[in-house]
Each structure stands twice: as C-alpha cells, then as structure tokens.
Amino acid sequence: MKQQKHDDRDIILDSIADGVFTVDGHWIITSFNRAAERITGVKRVQAIGQKCFDVFRADICQTACALKHSIETGNEIIDRRINILNDQGQTVPISISTAVLRDKNGRVVGGAETFRDLSDIELLRQEIRGRYTFEDIISQNHDIHQLFEILPDIAASESTVLIEGPTGSGKEIFARAIHNLSPRKKNKFIAVNCGALPDSLLESELFGYVKGAFTDARTDKPGRFALAQGGTLFLDEIGDVSPSVQVKLLRVLQEKQYEPLGGTTTQKADVRIIAATNKNLQQLTSLGRFRDDLYYRLNIVKISLPSLAQRRDDIVLLAEHFIRKFNVKKGKHIEGISAKAIAILMKHDFPGNIRELENIIEHAFVLCRGKEIRPEHLPLELAGNIDSGHLMEVKSINIMRDQNEAGIIKNILLKHSGKRSAVAAELGINKSTLWRKMKKYEISYPPDDQTEQ
Amino acid sequence: MHKIAIALFGSRVSPRFDCAPGFRVVELDNGTINSSREVYTENFNAAQRISKLRELGVSTLICGGIDMFSAGQLDHHGVKIYSWITGEAQDALECLLQGKLQPGFMLAAGGRCCGRWRFRQGRGTGPGSGFGNSRGGGRRKGWYNP
C-alpha cells in the first residue's frame, strides 16, 4: 500500500518539467524527480537518502539555504536565481522556489524545492551582452592555463595590453575577460575593428567630430574614446592602422588626451587600451610599417594566443561547447559528435582557428537530422581530408591500446596468482573495473590453455 | 613535507570547492600529521582560492564538487584532486592516509565507503575524465559502473 503510494507520487513528480526534490527535517532527500536528475546529473537512486547540499551543490547551500529559510520562517521563496554545479563540473544557472511540507497536524516535516534550468536563457543573454569572464574561456590546454594564471594580475593593472594571435583565436574574448575582471568592469567595453574602416573614417570613429568639421557634420558626434570613458577600448587589427592614425593614437597613449576632428578643445581620455593583432608587430616596425614608439607604448603587457592547431587538446571541448550553443540557438537536440567526425577534426589544421571550428559545427547543424554529428555532416572540403588510411590508423591505434592493456592485465594476474584484489590495487582500478576489462578482453585465470592441460 | 587541503562545510567536506567557506590544511611529515589549521576563504573567487592553496604549498586537495576551470588550473599546478567526496572531513582525511580514498567516495560514519557517485552519461570530473588527477577520459558512459 505504502509502496503503491510512493510509486504514484513518483509518477506525478516525473510528469513535472521542473526539477523537484523534497527533504525531511534532517536535510535528507526523500524524493527526486526525473527533471532533477537531468538538471543535476545525479541519479534518483543515489540522491535519495543523501544530504540535499551534497546532491544539489548550490552556491547558497553553505551560506543562505533557501529551504532552511522557508522551514524556519514558514515563508515561501519564489523564483530566486542561483546556480548549481552539475555532474560535469559546469555551473548551471537555475531559478528555485521553496515550500514547507507539513503533516496533517500542521507540524513541519520537511521542505520541497522546485527548480528550473536557465542555462539556455543565460547562454543567449551572455552572447548578447558579451559579458565573458576568463572562467568562460574553454580550455584544458597548458598554455592557456598559464595565461589564466596571470590574467587577474593583468586585469587589475591599468597597463595597456597587446594581444597577439592568429585570426579567430579568441582575442576579443580574452580582451572582454580582462575588462570584466578589471576595476573598470562597471563601465563600457568598446570594440573597434581598425582594419575594417578606411583611414579618414577610423579617425572620426575613434576621436569623434564637432559640428561643421566637414560637410554633413551637422551635429557633434562623440568618438569611441569618449564612449569608452572610464572603461576599456579594444582596438582590433591594430597592425592595419595607417601612419597618420598611429601618430594620433601615440599621443592619446602618451598624454591621455585628444582632440575631436575639427575641435579646438582637448578632451581627457580615461580609457584603458587593449590592442590586438594577427600580425607580427615587431616585424612590421623593422619594416617601417608600424611606428616603433607606438609599438613600445602598446607592448607593455603582451599576451600571445596559440592557434587551434597548437591546442588540439581543446578541439573536442570546444566542439561540445558549440553543440550546446547551437542546440539553444537553433532549437535542436544534438547530443554529440561521432568518433570518426572527431578524427577528421583532429586532422584538420584550422587556418581559421576557433571561428572556423564554430562554423564547421554550425554547418553540421544544418545537415544533421539525428542525434550525432557524423563525417557526412561536415563540410565537403573537410570530409575530403580524411582518407581511409587515416581511419585505419585511428582504428589500429585503438586496437594496439587494447592489446597493450590486455597484455598488462594478463601479466599482473600471473604475478599475483590470479588474486583479483591485488591485481586491481596494482593497476589502481577497482575490482569491478578489472572484472569488466577481463570480460572485454576475454581474459580468464588460470588461462584457458593452462586449464586444458 | 606534504600538505593536504580539505574544503570544509562545518565538519563535513564542502559540496563545492568554489563556495567552501574555508579549508583545513594538514601538514604531513612521513605520513603522520605534523600540524593542522583552518584557512578562511569566504568571498574568495575560484582564482583567489587556487592562488591561496598554491601560496600555502598544498599538493593534495579533498573536496566535493569542483568546476572545470578550478580542476584544470589545479591540475596544471600539479595538485592531486580527490573530488566529489561526500561525508565528514576527518573521515575523508583518515581514508586518504590509509591509502583508500578515491574520487567520488560517499563516506559513511567511521570513514567507511558506502558507495560512489555515479553520474549520467558524458564526461564527469572524476578520474580519467580529462581533468583532475588524470587526463584523457573523453566521452564515455558514467565513469563508475558498479
């Protein structure tokens, strides 16, 4: 009867699209619905019986638990925005509502919390606002992690930063991350692509103009320096700037002041400059195409970003990130990318770097109707890169690895006379993993040939 | 000399590295506890926590959940991470000193392991998952199947 009641309750809870869990008076989880499993990544069978904070892992659990507040005061909390940490180590923004559970005598017996995943909304909001922090930069690459280490110090300083890196390597995201980590984060981050504008237009864009400065200048127009006042100005493709604009930029950097086009009054520039280029500025100075005094003014702190080909270990991570992003943007539910498609990506040189990878995934989203991106969904020129020889190579590497592993297990089994616990301990795996591997490689102890003898 | 930090939530292992109000830092000398003290990290962001642990010379970390960024940074600095541990901090420490602790352990009273966290399909931050103690786990089914 009681079991039937529990089953009915689970069916009802599972039909709810939001995550729901309930706790008793000791913060032990008593029910956990399917949506809660999906959002947290924790299975119901594991969640039930555990302390709620060990399962939910919300940022408020340890300081301002909403459920505790509701149980203590009797006041419900509705739509409060917090974040939790899911099973993959990702921070998931959610909104929560809490309620108090009472028995038939009105005594408090626990609490219930419902929560809604806001990841999709937050992802789009971040895209629009461009408020990236360096924790949003996806990488497990050694060089990038070395940059992460110095980024907070760079951000805290007021120094001019020069970011060098090939096109599409994420220079603007790094610049935004520096700005959002700096004391200037409450003010604007203004980006200008210096290479995209002709000389005369760039000057008026940067410094603005006053009424009457030229034909059609009917009103004063503030430049990007004025707009970025108190904030950060990101000058992309600084290597493409003409010598005349270089002189003006040098003056702003030296004297922190400038005059708008046609203006007579000097304006103060309280702006931090972050410049970026895909060219070798030092080389350009030796060729006389870039002023060396400007180069030294810009090159106070230099960050060099590696190309995607130099950080191949990030390709899978980045591809998965773009799949998540396009799932939200395009309303699809693609779960991942096949091993063969990954092999193709790993072989590619990515001259367009991360931007090219993003475009490749977007292309695949157009063609993919299933749940997995496969080689046929990749652009033709890329799929043409892969020859059967390479696939064979990938396959044979896997076979070699398996053969190696099987050989090692066999040797250690012999060494310990088949004692599974000793073998598992030496291999640093648990007994059930050892059992699975023995089953996979069809290893038995004593060996089959020995038994036959 | 070997230093172990345990992310704390009261007397328990904190469920989140980036939200732990403090750490217990234990100094070991030849496998025995030489000293133990608590470091407060309330209002510290992830980067500040990592730099604090590095400043203290911590080489092993016991914590509950840990975000990918922190796990990657700590791994980069050679800190061995026992993540996704739940239970009493003292039990986790004793379990580690006995050489029995493994990532994902659910510790019951007395430090007995009463299970391991099993997560859904996909990359976890457990062993062999691409971050933390070992690299290259990549995509696979839950990292622990009983």
Coordinates of C-alpha atoms in Angstrom, one line a residue:
Chain A
M1 CA 0.0 0.0 0.0
K2 CA 2.8 2.4 1.1
Q3 CA 4.9 1.3 -2.0
Q4 CA 1.9 2.0 -4.3
K5 CA 1.6 5.4 -2.7
H6 CA 5.3 6.1 -3.4
D7 CA 5.1 4.9 -7.0
D8 CA 2.1 7.2 -7.6
R9 CA 4.0 10.1 -6.1
D10 CA 7.0 9.4 -8.3
I11 CA 4.8 9.2 -11.5
I12 CA 3.3 12.6 -10.6
L13 CA 6.7 14.2 -9.8
D14 CA 8.2 12.8 -13.0
S15 CA 5.5 14.4 -15.1
I16 CA 6.6 17.8 -14.0
A17 CA 9.0 19.6 -16.3
D18 CA 10.8 21.4 -13.5
G19 CA 13.2 19.7 -11.1
V20 CA 11.6 18.8 -7.8
F21 CA 13.1 17.3 -4.6
T22 CA 11.8 17.0 -1.1
V23 CA 13.7 16.7 2.2
D24 CA 12.9 15.6 5.7
G25 CA 13.8 17.5 8.8
H26 CA 17.4 16.4 8.7
W27 CA 18.0 17.6 5.1
I28 CA 17.9 14.1 3.8
I29 CA 16.4 13.8 0.3
T30 CA 13.2 11.8 0.3
S31 CA 12.1 12.3 -3.4
F32 CA 13.9 13.4 -6.5
N33 CA 12.1 13.6 -9.9
R34 CA 13.4 12.9 -13.4
A35 CA 13.9 16.6 -14.3
A36 CA 16.0 16.9 -11.2
E37 CA 18.1 14.0 -12.4
R38 CA 18.5 15.7 -15.8
I39 CA 19.5 19.1 -14.4
T40 CA 21.8 18.0 -11.7
G41 CA 23.1 14.8 -13.4
V42 CA 22.6 12.8 -10.2
K43 CA 20.5 9.7 -10.4
R44 CA 17.5 9.4 -8.2
V45 CA 18.7 6.1 -6.6
Q46 CA 21.8 7.9 -5.5
A47 CA 20.2 11.2 -4.5
I48 CA 17.6 9.7 -2.2
G49 CA 19.0 9.3 1.3
Q50 CA 21.8 11.8 0.8
K51 CA 22.1 15.3 2.4
C52 CA 20.5 17.8 0.0
F53 CA 23.6 20.0 -0.2
D54 CA 25.8 17.1 -1.3
V55 CA 23.4 16.4 -4.3
F56 CA 22.2 19.9 -5.2
R57 CA 25.6 21.7 -4.7
A58 CA 24.0 25.2 -5.0
D59 CA 26.1 28.4 -4.4
I60 CA 23.7 29.3 -1.5
C61 CA 23.8 25.9 0.2
Q62 CA 26.5 26.8 2.6
T63 CA 25.6 30.4 3.4
A64 CA 21.9 31.2 2.7
C65 CA 20.0 28.0 2.1
A66 CA 16.6 29.0 0.8
L67 CA 14.9 25.8 2.0
K68 CA 16.2 26.3 5.5
H69 CA 14.9 29.9 5.5
S70 CA 11.5 28.6 4.4
I71 CA 11.3 25.9 7.0
E72 CA 12.5 28.2 9.8
T73 CA 10.2 31.2 8.9
G74 CA 7.4 29.4 7.1
N75 CA 7.8 31.9 4.2
E76 CA 8.0 30.5 0.7
I77 CA 10.6 31.7 -1.8
I78 CA 9.6 32.1 -5.4
D79 CA 11.8 32.4 -8.4
R80 CA 15.1 33.1 -6.8
R81 CA 18.1 32.9 -9.2
I82 CA 21.0 30.9 -8.0
N83 CA 23.5 28.4 -9.6
I84 CA 24.3 24.8 -9.0
L85 CA 27.3 22.6 -10.0
N86 CA 26.3 19.7 -12.2
D87 CA 28.0 16.3 -12.5
Q88 CA 30.2 17.6 -15.3
G89 CA 31.6 20.4 -13.2
Q90 CA 29.6 23.0 -15.1
T91 CA 27.8 25.9 -13.3
V92 CA 24.1 25.7 -14.2
P93 CA 22.0 28.8 -13.6
I94 CA 18.6 27.9 -12.2
S95 CA 15.6 29.6 -10.5
I96 CA 14.3 28.0 -7.4
S97 CA 11.0 28.1 -5.4
T98 CA 10.6 26.5 -2.0
A99 CA 7.7 25.3 0.1
V100 CA 7.3 23.9 3.6
L101 CA 5.9 20.4 4.0
R102 CA 3.5 19.8 7.0
D103 CA 1.8 16.7 8.3
K104 CA -1.9 16.5 8.9
N105 CA -1.5 18.2 12.3
G106 CA 0.3 21.2 10.7
R107 CA 3.7 20.2 12.1
V108 CA 6.7 21.0 9.8
V109 CA 8.1 17.7 8.5
G110 CA 10.4 18.9 5.8
G111 CA 10.5 21.1 2.6
A112 CA 10.2 20.9 -1.1
E113 CA 12.2 22.7 -3.7
T114 CA 11.4 23.1 -7.4
F115 CA 13.9 24.4 -9.8
R116 CA 14.1 25.4 -13.5
D117 CA 17.2 25.2 -15.7
L118 CA 18.0 28.7 -17.0
S119 CA 21.1 27.7 -19.0
D120 CA 19.6 28.4 -22.4
I121 CA 18.4 31.8 -21.4
E122 CA 21.7 32.7 -19.7
L123 CA 23.7 31.5 -22.7
L124 CA 21.8 33.7 -25.1
R125 CA 22.0 36.6 -22.6
Q126 CA 25.7 36.2 -22.4
E127 CA 26.0 36.1 -26.2
I128 CA 24.1 39.4 -26.4
R129 CA 25.8 41.2 -23.6
G130 CA 29.3 39.7 -24.3
R131 CA 30.0 39.6 -20.6
Y132 CA 32.6 36.9 -20.7
T133 CA 34.9 36.2 -17.8
F134 CA 38.0 34.2 -18.1
E135 CA 36.2 31.3 -16.4
D136 CA 34.1 31.2 -19.6
I137 CA 37.1 30.6 -21.8
I138 CA 37.0 26.9 -22.6
S139 CA 40.4 25.2 -22.4
Q140 CA 42.3 22.4 -20.9
N141 CA 45.5 23.5 -22.7
H142 CA 48.6 24.1 -20.7
D143 CA 49.5 27.4 -22.5
I144 CA 46.0 28.8 -21.9
H145 CA 46.0 27.8 -18.3
Q146 CA 49.3 29.6 -17.9
L147 CA 47.6 32.7 -19.3
F148 CA 44.7 32.2 -16.8
E149 CA 47.2 32.4 -14.0
I150 CA 48.4 35.9 -15.0
L151 CA 45.1 37.3 -16.3
P152 CA 43.8 38.5 -12.9
D153 CA 47.0 40.5 -12.3
I154 CA 46.9 41.9 -15.9
A155 CA 43.3 42.9 -15.4
A156 CA 43.9 44.5 -12.0
S157 CA 46.7 46.7 -13.5
E158 CA 45.9 49.8 -15.6
S159 CA 48.5 48.8 -18.2
T160 CA 48.0 48.8 -21.9
V161 CA 47.7 45.2 -23.2
L162 CA 48.7 43.9 -26.6
I163 CA 47.1 40.6 -27.6
E164 CA 48.8 38.7 -30.5
G165 CA 47.3 35.7 -32.1
P166 CA 46.1 34.4 -35.4
T167 CA 42.6 35.3 -36.7
G168 CA 39.8 33.5 -34.9
S169 CA 41.9 32.6 -31.9
G170 CA 39.7 34.4 -29.4
K171 CA 41.5 37.7 -28.9
E172 CA 38.3 39.7 -28.3
I173 CA 37.0 37.2 -25.8
F174 CA 40.3 37.5 -23.9
A175 CA 40.0 41.3 -24.1
R176 CA 36.5 41.2 -22.7
A177 CA 37.6 38.8 -20.0
I178 CA 40.3 41.2 -18.9
H179 CA 37.8 44.1 -18.9
N180 CA 35.2 42.1 -16.9
L181 CA 37.8 41.2 -14.4
S182 CA 39.2 44.8 -14.0
P183 CA 38.2 47.7 -11.8
R184 CA 36.7 49.2 -15.0
K185 CA 34.1 46.4 -15.4
K186 CA 31.2 48.7 -14.5
N187 CA 32.0 51.0 -17.4
K188 CA 31.8 50.2 -21.1
F189 CA 33.9 47.9 -23.2
I190 CA 34.0 49.3 -26.7
A191 CA 35.5 47.3 -29.6
V192 CA 36.7 48.9 -32.8
N193 CA 38.0 46.9 -35.8
C194 CA 40.7 49.2 -37.1
G195 CA 41.2 47.1 -40.2
A196 CA 37.5 47.4 -41.3
L197 CA 37.4 51.2 -41.6
P198 CA 39.1 53.5 -44.1
D199 CA 41.6 55.9 -42.7
S200 CA 39.5 59.1 -42.5
L201 CA 36.5 57.2 -41.1
L202 CA 38.6 55.5 -38.5
E203 CA 39.9 58.8 -37.2
S204 CA 36.4 60.2 -36.8
E205 CA 35.2 56.9 -35.3
L206 CA 37.9 56.9 -32.7
F207 CA 38.0 60.6 -31.8
G208 CA 34.6 61.8 -32.9
Y209 CA 34.0 65.2 -34.6
V210 CA 32.4 68.5 -33.9
K211 CA 29.6 70.2 -35.8
G212 CA 31.0 71.7 -39.0
A213 CA 34.2 69.7 -39.1
F214 CA 33.3 68.6 -42.6
T215 CA 30.4 68.7 -45.0
D216 CA 27.4 66.8 -43.4
A217 CA 28.9 67.1 -39.9
R218 CA 25.7 68.7 -38.7
T219 CA 26.0 67.8 -35.1
D220 CA 28.8 66.8 -32.7
K221 CA 29.5 63.1 -32.6
P222 CA 31.4 61.5 -29.8
G223 CA 34.1 59.1 -30.8
R224 CA 34.9 55.6 -29.3
F225 CA 37.3 57.1 -26.9
A226 CA 34.5 59.3 -25.5
L227 CA 32.1 56.3 -25.4
A228 CA 34.7 54.2 -23.6
Q229 CA 35.4 56.9 -21.0
G230 CA 36.1 55.1 -17.6
G231 CA 36.1 51.8 -19.4
T232 CA 38.1 49.8 -21.9
L233 CA 38.7 50.4 -25.6
F234 CA 39.6 47.3 -27.7
L235 CA 41.5 48.2 -30.9
D236 CA 41.4 45.1 -33.0
E237 CA 43.7 44.7 -36.0
I238 CA 45.9 47.5 -34.8
G239 CA 48.6 46.4 -37.3
D240 CA 46.4 47.7 -40.1
V241 CA 46.3 51.3 -38.9
S242 CA 47.8 54.0 -41.2
P243 CA 50.8 56.0 -40.1
S244 CA 48.7 59.2 -39.6
V245 CA 46.3 57.5 -37.2
Q246 CA 49.3 55.8 -35.5
V247 CA 50.6 59.3 -34.6
K248 CA 47.3 60.3 -33.0
L249 CA 47.0 57.0 -31.1
L250 CA 50.5 57.6 -29.8
R251 CA 49.5 61.0 -28.5
V252 CA 46.5 59.6 -26.6
L253 CA 48.6 56.8 -25.1
Q254 CA 51.3 59.3 -24.1
E255 CA 49.3 62.3 -22.9
K256 CA 45.9 60.7 -22.2
Q257 CA 44.3 63.4 -24.3
Y258 CA 43.0 64.0 -27.8
E259 CA 41.0 66.5 -29.9
P260 CA 37.9 65.5 -31.9
L261 CA 38.0 66.2 -35.6
G262 CA 37.6 69.9 -36.2
G263 CA 37.6 70.6 -32.5
T264 CA 39.7 73.1 -30.6
T265 CA 39.3 71.8 -27.1
T266 CA 41.3 69.0 -25.8
Q267 CA 39.5 66.0 -24.3
K268 CA 40.8 63.9 -21.5
A269 CA 40.9 60.1 -22.2
D270 CA 40.4 58.0 -19.1
V271 CA 40.4 54.8 -21.2
R272 CA 42.3 51.6 -20.9
I273 CA 43.6 50.3 -24.3
I274 CA 43.7 46.7 -25.2
A275 CA 45.1 46.3 -28.7
A276 CA 45.1 43.1 -30.8
T277 CA 46.7 41.9 -34.0
N278 CA 47.1 38.8 -36.0
K279 CA 50.4 40.3 -37.4
N280 CA 53.8 40.3 -36.0
L281 CA 54.1 44.0 -34.9
Q282 CA 57.8 43.8 -34.1
Q283 CA 58.4 42.7 -37.7
L284 CA 56.2 45.5 -39.0
T285 CA 58.3 48.0 -37.0
S286 CA 61.5 46.7 -38.5
L287 CA 59.9 47.1 -42.0
G288 CA 59.0 50.6 -41.1
R289 CA 55.2 50.0 -41.4
F290 CA 54.4 50.4 -37.8
R291 CA 55.9 53.1 -35.5
D292 CA 58.2 51.6 -33.0
D293 CA 57.4 54.2 -30.3
L294 CA 53.7 53.2 -30.6
Y295 CA 54.7 49.5 -30.5
Y296 CA 56.6 50.0 -27.3
R297 CA 53.6 52.0 -25.8
L298 CA 51.2 49.2 -26.7
N299 CA 53.6 46.4 -25.8
I300 CA 53.6 46.9 -22.0
V301 CA 51.9 43.6 -21.3
K302 CA 51.8 41.1 -24.2
I303 CA 49.6 38.1 -24.5
S304 CA 50.3 35.6 -27.3
L305 CA 47.4 33.3 -28.0
P306 CA 48.1 29.9 -29.6
S307 CA 46.4 28.8 -32.8
L308 CA 43.8 26.0 -32.5
A309 CA 46.3 23.7 -34.3
Q310 CA 48.6 24.3 -31.3
R311 CA 45.9 23.4 -28.8
R312 CA 44.4 20.4 -30.4
D313 CA 43.5 19.1 -26.9
D314 CA 40.8 21.7 -26.8
I315 CA 39.1 20.7 -30.1
V316 CA 36.6 18.2 -28.5
L317 CA 35.8 20.5 -25.6
L318 CA 35.2 23.4 -27.9
A319 CA 33.1 21.3 -30.3
E320 CA 30.9 20.2 -27.4
H321 CA 30.6 23.8 -26.3
F322 CA 29.4 24.9 -29.8
I323 CA 27.0 21.9 -29.9
R324 CA 25.4 23.2 -26.7
K325 CA 25.3 26.7 -28.0
F326 CA 23.7 25.8 -31.4
N327 CA 21.2 23.4 -29.7
V328 CA 19.9 26.5 -27.8
K329 CA 20.1 28.9 -30.8
K330 CA 18.6 26.5 -33.3
G331 CA 16.2 24.6 -31.1
K332 CA 17.8 21.2 -31.9
H333 CA 18.8 18.3 -29.6
I334 CA 22.1 17.1 -31.0
E335 CA 23.8 15.0 -28.3
G336 CA 27.4 14.9 -29.6
I337 CA 29.8 14.2 -32.3
S338 CA 31.0 10.8 -33.5
A339 CA 34.5 9.4 -33.1
K340 CA 35.1 9.4 -36.8
A341 CA 34.0 13.1 -37.1
I342 CA 36.3 13.9 -34.3
A343 CA 39.1 12.1 -36.0
I344 CA 38.5 14.3 -39.1
L345 CA 38.5 17.5 -37.0
M346 CA 41.7 16.4 -35.2
K347 CA 43.5 16.0 -38.6
H348 CA 42.4 19.4 -39.8
D349 CA 44.8 22.4 -39.5
F350 CA 42.1 25.0 -38.8
P351 CA 43.6 28.1 -40.5
G352 CA 40.5 30.0 -39.3
N353 CA 41.0 28.7 -35.8
I354 CA 38.1 28.6 -33.3
R355 CA 35.9 30.7 -35.5
E356 CA 36.4 28.0 -38.2
L357 CA 35.5 25.2 -35.8
E358 CA 32.4 27.1 -34.8
N359 CA 31.4 27.5 -38.5
I360 CA 32.0 23.8 -39.1
I361 CA 29.7 22.9 -36.2
E362 CA 27.1 25.3 -37.5
H363 CA 27.4 23.7 -40.9
A364 CA 26.9 20.3 -39.4
F365 CA 23.8 21.5 -37.5
V366 CA 22.2 22.4 -40.9
L367 CA 22.7 18.9 -42.3
C368 CA 22.4 16.8 -39.1
R369 CA 18.9 15.3 -38.6
G370 CA 19.9 12.7 -36.0
K371 CA 21.4 12.9 -32.5
E372 CA 25.1 12.8 -33.5
I373 CA 27.3 14.8 -35.9
R374 CA 28.8 12.4 -38.3
P375 CA 31.5 12.8 -41.0
E376 CA 28.9 13.3 -43.7
H377 CA 27.6 16.4 -41.9
L378 CA 31.0 18.1 -42.0
P379 CA 31.9 20.5 -44.9
L380 CA 32.9 18.6 -48.0
E381 CA 36.4 20.0 -48.2
L382 CA 37.0 18.8 -44.6
A383 CA 35.5 15.3 -45.1
G384 CA 37.7 15.1 -48.2
N385 CA 40.7 15.5 -46.0
I386 CA 40.2 12.1 -44.4
D387 CA 41.4 9.1 -46.2
S388 CA 40.6 5.5 -45.3
G389 CA 44.3 5.2 -44.4
H390 CA 43.8 7.7 -41.6
L391 CA 40.7 5.9 -40.3
M392 CA 42.7 2.7 -40.4
E393 CA 45.4 4.4 -38.4
V394 CA 42.9 5.6 -35.8
K395 CA 41.4 2.1 -35.6
S396 CA 44.8 0.4 -35.3
I397 CA 45.8 2.8 -32.5
N398 CA 42.7 1.7 -30.6
I399 CA 43.5 -2.0 -31.3
M400 CA 47.1 -1.5 -30.2
R401 CA 46.0 0.2 -27.0
D402 CA 43.5 -2.6 -26.2
Q403 CA 46.2 -5.3 -26.9
N404 CA 48.6 -3.5 -24.6
E405 CA 46.1 -3.2 -21.8
A406 CA 45.1 -6.9 -22.2
G407 CA 48.7 -7.9 -22.1
I408 CA 49.4 -5.9 -18.9
I409 CA 46.3 -7.3 -17.1
K410 CA 47.4 -10.9 -18.0
N411 CA 51.0 -10.3 -16.7
I412 CA 49.8 -8.8 -13.4
L413 CA 47.2 -11.6 -13.0
L414 CA 50.1 -14.1 -13.3
K415 CA 52.2 -12.1 -10.9
H416 CA 49.6 -12.2 -8.2
S417 CA 48.4 -15.8 -9.0
G418 CA 45.1 -14.5 -10.1
K419 CA 44.2 -12.6 -6.9
R420 CA 41.8 -10.0 -8.2
S421 CA 42.1 -7.5 -5.3
A422 CA 45.9 -7.4 -5.6
V423 CA 45.7 -7.0 -9.3
A424 CA 43.2 -4.2 -9.1
A425 CA 45.2 -2.5 -6.4
E426 CA 48.4 -2.6 -8.5
L427 CA 46.6 -1.3 -11.6
G428 CA 44.9 1.4 -9.5
I429 CA 41.4 0.4 -10.5
N430 CA 38.6 -1.2 -8.5
K431 CA 37.7 -4.8 -8.7
S432 CA 34.6 -4.3 -10.8
T433 CA 36.5 -2.4 -13.4
L434 CA 39.1 -5.2 -13.5
W435 CA 36.2 -7.7 -13.9
R436 CA 34.8 -5.6 -16.8
K437 CA 38.1 -5.4 -18.6
M438 CA 38.8 -9.1 -18.2
K439 CA 35.4 -9.8 -19.7
K440 CA 36.1 -7.3 -22.5
Y441 CA 39.4 -8.8 -23.4
E442 CA 38.2 -12.4 -22.7
I443 CA 40.9 -12.9 -20.1
S444 CA 40.4 -15.8 -17.6
Y445 CA 42.6 -17.0 -14.8
P446 CA 44.0 -19.6 -14.8
P447 CA 44.4 -19.1 -18.5
D448 CA 42.2 -21.3 -20.7
D449 CA 45.2 -23.0 -22.4
Q450 CA 46.6 -23.9 -18.9
T451 CA 43.2 -25.3 -17.8
E452 CA 43.1 -27.6 -20.8
Q453 CA 46.4 -29.1 -19.9
Chain B
M1 CA 56.7 17.5 3.8
H2 CA 53.3 17.1 2.2
K3 CA 50.2 19.4 2.5
I4 CA 46.6 18.3 2.2
A5 CA 43.7 20.8 2.0
I6 CA 40.2 19.8 2.7
A7 CA 37.4 22.1 1.6
L8 CA 35.1 22.5 4.6
F9 CA 31.4 23.0 5.3
G10 CA 31.3 22.8 9.1
S11 CA 32.8 19.4 9.9
R12 CA 31.9 18.0 6.5
V13 CA 33.6 18.1 3.1
S14 CA 32.2 21.1 1.3
P15 CA 29.9 20.2 -1.5
R16 CA 31.5 22.9 -3.7
F17 CA 35.2 23.9 -4.0
D18 CA 34.3 27.4 -5.2
C19 CA 31.9 28.1 -2.3
A20 CA 33.7 26.4 0.6
P21 CA 33.9 29.0 3.4
G22 CA 37.2 27.5 4.5
F23 CA 39.8 24.8 4.1
R24 CA 41.5 22.6 6.7
V25 CA 45.2 22.5 5.8
V26 CA 47.0 19.5 7.2
E27 CA 50.8 19.1 7.1
L28 CA 52.2 15.6 6.9
D29 CA 55.6 14.5 7.8
N30 CA 56.4 10.9 6.8
G31 CA 52.8 10.0 6.7
T32 CA 51.9 11.5 10.2
I33 CA 50.1 14.7 10.9
N34 CA 52.5 17.4 11.8
S35 CA 50.1 20.3 12.0
S36 CA 46.6 21.3 11.1
R37 CA 45.0 24.7 10.7
E38 CA 42.0 26.3 9.1
V39 CA 42.1 28.9 6.4
Y40 CA 39.1 31.1 5.7
T41 CA 38.1 31.7 2.1
E42 CA 34.7 33.3 2.4
N43 CA 34.0 35.7 -0.5
F44 CA 37.1 34.3 -2.4
N45 CA 36.5 33.6 -6.1
A46 CA 37.9 30.4 -7.7
A47 CA 41.1 32.1 -8.9
Q48 CA 41.8 33.5 -5.4
R49 CA 41.2 30.1 -3.8
I50 CA 43.6 28.5 -6.2
S51 CA 46.3 31.1 -5.6
K52 CA 45.7 30.8 -1.8
L53 CA 46.2 27.0 -1.9
R54 CA 49.3 27.4 -4.0
E55 CA 50.7 30.0 -1.6
L56 CA 50.2 27.5 1.2
G57 CA 52.1 24.8 -0.8
V58 CA 49.1 22.4 -0.9
S59 CA 49.8 19.4 -3.1
T60 CA 46.6 17.4 -2.4
L61 CA 43.0 18.6 -2.3
I62 CA 40.0 16.8 -1.0
C63 CA 36.7 18.4 -2.0
G64 CA 33.1 17.8 -3.1
G65 CA 32.1 19.1 -6.5
I66 CA 34.6 21.1 -8.4
D67 CA 34.1 23.3 -11.5
M68 CA 36.1 22.5 -14.7
F69 CA 38.1 25.7 -14.5
S70 CA 39.3 25.1 -11.0
A71 CA 40.0 21.5 -11.7
G72 CA 42.0 22.4 -14.8
Q73 CA 44.0 25.1 -13.0
L74 CA 44.9 22.9 -10.0
D75 CA 45.8 20.0 -12.3
H76 CA 48.0 22.4 -14.2
H77 CA 49.8 23.2 -11.0
G78 CA 50.3 19.6 -10.1
V79 CA 47.7 19.4 -7.3
K80 CA 46.3 16.0 -6.9
I81 CA 42.5 16.2 -6.5
Y82 CA 40.1 13.9 -4.7
S83 CA 36.9 15.4 -5.9
W84 CA 33.2 14.5 -5.5
I85 CA 33.8 13.3 -1.9
T86 CA 30.9 13.5 0.5
G87 CA 31.0 12.9 4.3
E88 CA 32.9 14.1 7.3
A89 CA 36.2 15.8 6.6
Q90 CA 38.0 13.9 9.3
D91 CA 36.8 10.6 7.8
A92 CA 38.0 11.6 4.3
L93 CA 41.4 12.6 5.7
E94 CA 41.8 9.2 7.5
C95 CA 40.6 7.4 4.5
L96 CA 43.3 9.2 2.4
L97 CA 46.0 8.5 5.0
Q98 CA 45.1 4.8 4.8
G99 CA 45.5 5.0 1.0
K100 CA 41.9 4.1 0.5
L101 CA 40.3 7.3 -0.7
Q102 CA 39.2 7.6 -4.3
P103 CA 37.4 10.3 -6.2
G104 CA 33.6 10.0 -5.9
F105 CA 33.6 8.2 -2.5
M106 CA 30.5 8.6 -0.3
L107 CA 31.7 8.2 3.2
A108 CA 29.5 7.0 6.0
A109 CA 30.2 7.3 9.7
G110 CA 33.6 6.0 10.7
G111 CA 35.1 6.7 7.2
R112 CA 33.6 3.6 5.6
C113 CA 32.9 4.0 1.9
C114 CA 29.2 3.4 1.5
G115 CA 29.2 3.9 -2.3
R116 CA 30.5 6.0 -5.1
W117 CA 28.8 8.8 -7.1
R118 CA 27.6 7.6 -10.4
F119 CA 26.8 10.3 -12.9
R120 CA 24.8 10.3 -16.1
Q121 CA 26.3 9.6 -19.5
G122 CA 29.1 12.1 -20.5
R123 CA 32.2 13.5 -19.1
G124 CA 32.4 13.8 -15.4
T125 CA 35.2 15.4 -13.5
G126 CA 36.2 12.2 -11.9
P127 CA 39.2 10.1 -12.6
G128 CA 40.1 9.6 -16.3
S129 CA 37.7 12.4 -17.2
G130 CA 40.0 14.9 -18.8
F131 CA 40.5 17.0 -15.8
G132 CA 41.8 16.4 -12.3
N133 CA 44.1 13.5 -11.5
S134 CA 44.3 12.0 -14.9
R135 CA 43.7 13.2 -18.4
G136 CA 42.1 11.8 -21.5
G137 CA 38.9 10.2 -20.3
G138 CA 36.9 11.9 -23.0
R139 CA 33.4 10.8 -23.9
R140 CA 32.2 7.6 -22.3
K141 CA 29.5 6.2 -20.2
G142 CA 29.4 7.2 -16.5
W143 CA 32.8 6.9 -15.0
Y144 CA 31.8 4.4 -12.5
N145 CA 29.7 1.4 -13.2
P146 CA 29.2 -0.9 -10.2

